Coordinates of C-alpha atoms in Angstrom, one line a residue:
Chain T
A114 CA 156.5 54.4 99.1
Q115 CA 159.4 55.8 97.2
S116 CA 162.2 58.0 98.4
V117 CA 165.5 59.4 97.2
T118 CA 168.6 60.3 99.3
Q119 CA 171.3 62.5 97.9
L120 CA 174.3 61.7 100.0
D121 CA 176.1 65.1 99.6
S122 CA 174.5 68.5 99.9
H123 CA 177.5 70.2 98.5
V124 CA 180.3 69.0 96.2
S125 CA 183.3 71.0 95.1
V126 CA 185.6 70.0 92.3
S127 CA 188.3 71.7 90.3
E128 CA 187.7 72.4 86.7
G129 CA 188.9 69.4 84.6
T130 CA 188.6 66.9 87.4
P131 CA 185.9 64.2 87.7
V132 CA 182.5 64.7 89.2
L133 CA 180.6 62.2 91.3
L134 CA 177.2 63.1 92.8
R135 CA 175.7 60.2 94.8
C136 CA 172.1 59.1 95.0
N137 CA 170.4 56.2 96.7
Y138 CA 166.7 55.4 96.1
S139 CA 164.0 53.3 97.6
S140 CA 161.0 52.1 95.6
S141 CA 158.4 49.3 95.9
Y142 CA 158.4 48.9 92.2
S143 CA 161.0 48.8 89.4
P144 CA 161.6 52.6 89.3
S145 CA 162.4 55.1 86.6
L146 CA 165.2 57.3 87.8
F147 CA 166.2 60.7 86.6
W148 CA 168.8 63.5 87.1
Y149 CA 167.7 67.1 86.7
V150 CA 169.9 70.1 86.8
Q151 CA 168.8 73.6 88.0
H152 CA 170.9 76.6 87.2
P153 CA 170.2 79.8 89.1
N154 CA 167.0 81.5 88.0
K155 CA 166.5 78.8 85.4
G156 CA 164.0 75.9 85.2
L157 CA 164.7 72.3 85.9
Q158 CA 166.4 70.6 83.0
L159 CA 166.4 66.8 82.4
L160 CA 170.0 65.5 82.3
L161 CA 169.3 61.9 81.8
K162 CA 166.8 59.1 82.6
Y163 CA 166.9 55.4 83.4
T164 CA 163.7 53.4 82.4
S165 CA 164.8 49.8 82.7
A166 CA 166.8 49.6 79.6
A167 CA 170.6 49.8 79.6
T168 CA 171.9 50.3 83.2
L169 CA 174.6 52.8 82.1
V170 CA 172.8 55.9 80.9
K171 CA 174.3 58.7 79.0
G172 CA 172.9 62.2 79.2
I173 CA 173.6 65.7 78.0
N174 CA 176.8 67.7 78.5
G175 CA 178.9 64.6 79.1
F176 CA 177.1 63.3 82.2
E177 CA 176.3 59.7 82.7
A178 CA 174.8 57.6 85.5
E179 CA 174.8 53.9 86.3
F180 CA 171.7 52.1 87.8
K181 CA 172.9 49.5 90.3
K182 CA 169.9 47.6 91.6
S183 CA 171.9 45.6 94.2
E184 CA 173.1 48.9 95.8
T185 CA 169.9 50.8 95.1
S186 CA 172.1 53.6 93.7
F187 CA 172.1 55.9 90.7
H188 CA 175.2 58.0 90.9
L189 CA 175.9 60.8 88.5
T190 CA 179.4 61.1 87.0
K191 CA 181.3 63.2 84.5
P192 CA 184.9 62.7 83.6
S193 CA 185.9 66.3 83.5
A194 CA 184.1 69.2 85.1
H195 CA 183.5 72.5 83.4
M196 CA 182.8 75.8 85.0
S197 CA 179.3 75.8 83.4
D198 CA 178.5 72.6 85.3
A199 CA 178.1 74.6 88.5
A200 CA 174.5 74.2 89.5
E201 CA 172.1 72.3 91.7
Y202 CA 171.5 68.7 90.8
F203 CA 168.4 66.6 91.8
C204 CA 168.1 62.9 91.7
V205 CA 164.5 61.9 91.1
V206 CA 162.5 58.7 91.3
S207 CA 159.4 57.9 89.4
D208 CA 157.3 55.1 90.7
P209 CA 154.7 53.7 88.4
G210 CA 152.7 52.6 91.4
S211 CA 152.4 56.2 92.6
A212 CA 150.3 58.8 90.9
R213 CA 152.7 61.5 92.1
Q214 CA 155.1 60.5 89.3
L215 CA 158.2 62.3 90.6
T216 CA 159.9 62.3 94.0
F217 CA 162.9 64.6 94.3
G218 CA 166.0 64.3 96.5
S219 CA 167.0 67.4 98.5
G220 CA 169.7 68.3 95.9
T221 CA 173.4 68.6 95.6
Q222 CA 175.0 71.9 95.0
L223 CA 178.0 71.5 92.7
T224 CA 180.7 74.1 92.8
V225 CA 183.5 74.1 90.1
L226 CA 186.7 75.8 91.1
P227 CA 189.0 77.4 88.5
Chain C
D277 CA 159.1 78.7 72.5
T278 CA 157.2 75.4 72.8
G279 CA 158.3 74.7 76.4
V280 CA 156.3 75.0 79.6
S281 CA 155.5 78.6 80.3
Q282 CA 154.7 80.1 83.7
N283 CA 153.5 83.5 84.6
P284 CA 154.3 85.7 86.4
R285 CA 158.0 84.9 87.0
H286 CA 158.0 86.8 90.2
K287 CA 155.3 87.9 92.6
I288 CA 155.5 89.9 95.8
T289 CA 152.4 90.2 97.8
K290 CA 151.3 91.3 101.2
R291 CA 150.3 88.7 103.8
G292 CA 146.5 88.0 103.6
Q293 CA 146.2 88.8 99.8
N294 CA 145.2 86.3 97.2
V295 CA 147.5 85.4 94.3
T296 CA 147.0 83.4 91.2
F297 CA 149.7 81.8 89.0
R298 CA 149.3 80.5 85.5
C299 CA 150.9 77.5 83.7
D300 CA 150.8 76.8 80.0
P301 CA 152.0 73.2 79.3
I302 CA 153.5 71.8 76.2
S303 CA 150.5 71.6 73.9
E304 CA 150.2 67.8 73.4
H305 CA 150.9 67.0 77.0
N306 CA 147.9 65.7 78.9
R307 CA 149.4 65.6 82.3
L308 CA 150.2 68.7 84.3
Y309 CA 151.8 68.9 87.7
W310 CA 152.4 71.6 90.3
Y311 CA 155.3 71.5 92.7
R312 CA 156.6 73.8 95.4
Q313 CA 160.3 74.3 96.1
T314 CA 161.5 76.1 99.2
L315 CA 165.0 77.4 99.6
G316 CA 167.6 74.5 99.9
Q317 CA 165.1 71.8 99.2
G318 CA 164.0 69.7 96.2
P319 CA 160.6 70.3 94.7
E320 CA 157.6 68.8 96.5
F321 CA 154.6 67.5 94.8
L322 CA 151.4 69.5 95.2
T323 CA 148.9 68.2 92.7
Y324 CA 148.4 66.8 89.2
F325 CA 145.9 66.8 86.4
Q326 CA 145.3 64.4 83.6
N327 CA 143.5 66.5 81.0
E328 CA 141.0 68.5 83.0
A329 CA 140.6 66.1 85.9
Q330 CA 142.6 66.8 89.1
L331 CA 143.6 63.3 90.1
E332 CA 145.6 63.8 93.3
K333 CA 146.4 66.4 95.8
S334 CA 149.2 66.4 98.3
R335 CA 148.6 67.0 102.0
L336 CA 150.8 70.1 101.4
L337 CA 147.9 71.6 99.5
S338 CA 145.9 73.2 102.3
D339 CA 142.4 74.5 101.8
R340 CA 143.8 77.9 101.0
F341 CA 145.2 76.4 97.8
S342 CA 143.1 75.6 94.7
A343 CA 144.2 74.5 91.3
E344 CA 142.2 74.3 88.1
R345 CA 142.6 73.1 84.6
P346 CA 139.3 73.9 83.1
K347 CA 139.8 72.9 79.5
G348 CA 142.6 70.5 79.9
S349 CA 145.1 73.0 78.6
F350 CA 146.5 75.8 80.9
S351 CA 146.2 75.6 84.6
T352 CA 146.0 78.1 87.4
L353 CA 147.1 77.8 91.0
E354 CA 145.4 80.2 93.5
I355 CA 146.5 80.8 97.0
Q356 CA 144.0 82.6 99.2
R357 CA 144.9 84.6 102.4
T358 CA 148.6 84.2 101.7
E359 CA 151.0 83.6 104.7
Q360 CA 154.7 84.1 104.9
G361 CA 155.2 80.4 104.9
D362 CA 153.8 80.3 101.3
S363 CA 156.9 82.1 100.1
A364 CA 158.5 79.6 97.7
M365 CA 159.1 78.8 94.0
Y366 CA 156.0 77.3 92.4
L367 CA 156.9 75.0 89.6
C368 CA 154.7 73.6 86.8
A369 CA 155.6 70.6 84.7
S370 CA 153.8 68.7 82.0
S371 CA 154.2 65.3 80.4
L372 CA 152.5 62.7 78.3
V373 CA 151.0 59.8 80.3
R374 CA 154.1 57.7 80.0
G375 CA 156.6 60.4 79.3
W376 CA 159.1 62.3 81.4
A377 CA 158.2 65.7 82.8
F378 CA 159.3 69.0 81.4
F379 CA 159.4 71.9 83.8
G380 CA 158.7 75.6 83.5
Q381 CA 161.0 78.2 85.0
G382 CA 158.7 78.7 87.9
T383 CA 157.0 81.5 89.7
R384 CA 158.8 82.9 92.7
L385 CA 156.4 84.1 95.4
T386 CA 157.4 86.4 98.2
V387 CA 154.9 87.1 100.9
V388 CA 155.8 90.2 103.0

């Protein structure tokens, strides 16, 4: 069985400061990992994905994430937050052994303060 | 727009009524998924199709729920005898067999 734990339900940062959204996963297989972002009244947008290639993954809008197998983590970072980054972020695991394909974390609401 | 399209975007219905939602996937995608998202939670898997075959259904999908993808293109999700607990955002996603999923904007259902 696969699962995802997002360690913070809410994160607040000031504009221009770094962002760290934490995610730990559990999977019986070598997983694929994703971060999706959801803005209010918008659909889920893929930010980045890890699929067993480079462990440091770069995504859109300056976000990146590092896959650490020893820590079963896939934390999302950005060097400098922008007001437009305020949204809900979901860490997602895809297990090739499961036909469900995607298991979502409970989400982290990012607030960016001016 | 070549993304995943869902209709309607919003639906308000009275308890006990039936509702049907439609999802049009990205045209070359052979996998189609339905998820449900309640307030403050991440999306939860409901069911998925590969072409026209419904290959898996979650235990969340009670017998009041039925999904179809008759020609392997668009899909419908019907909820019969709606209950207030069915109020949620219903998300559709599509993918290639080994691709990542693209999501639609969802249908927000409110049961009053």
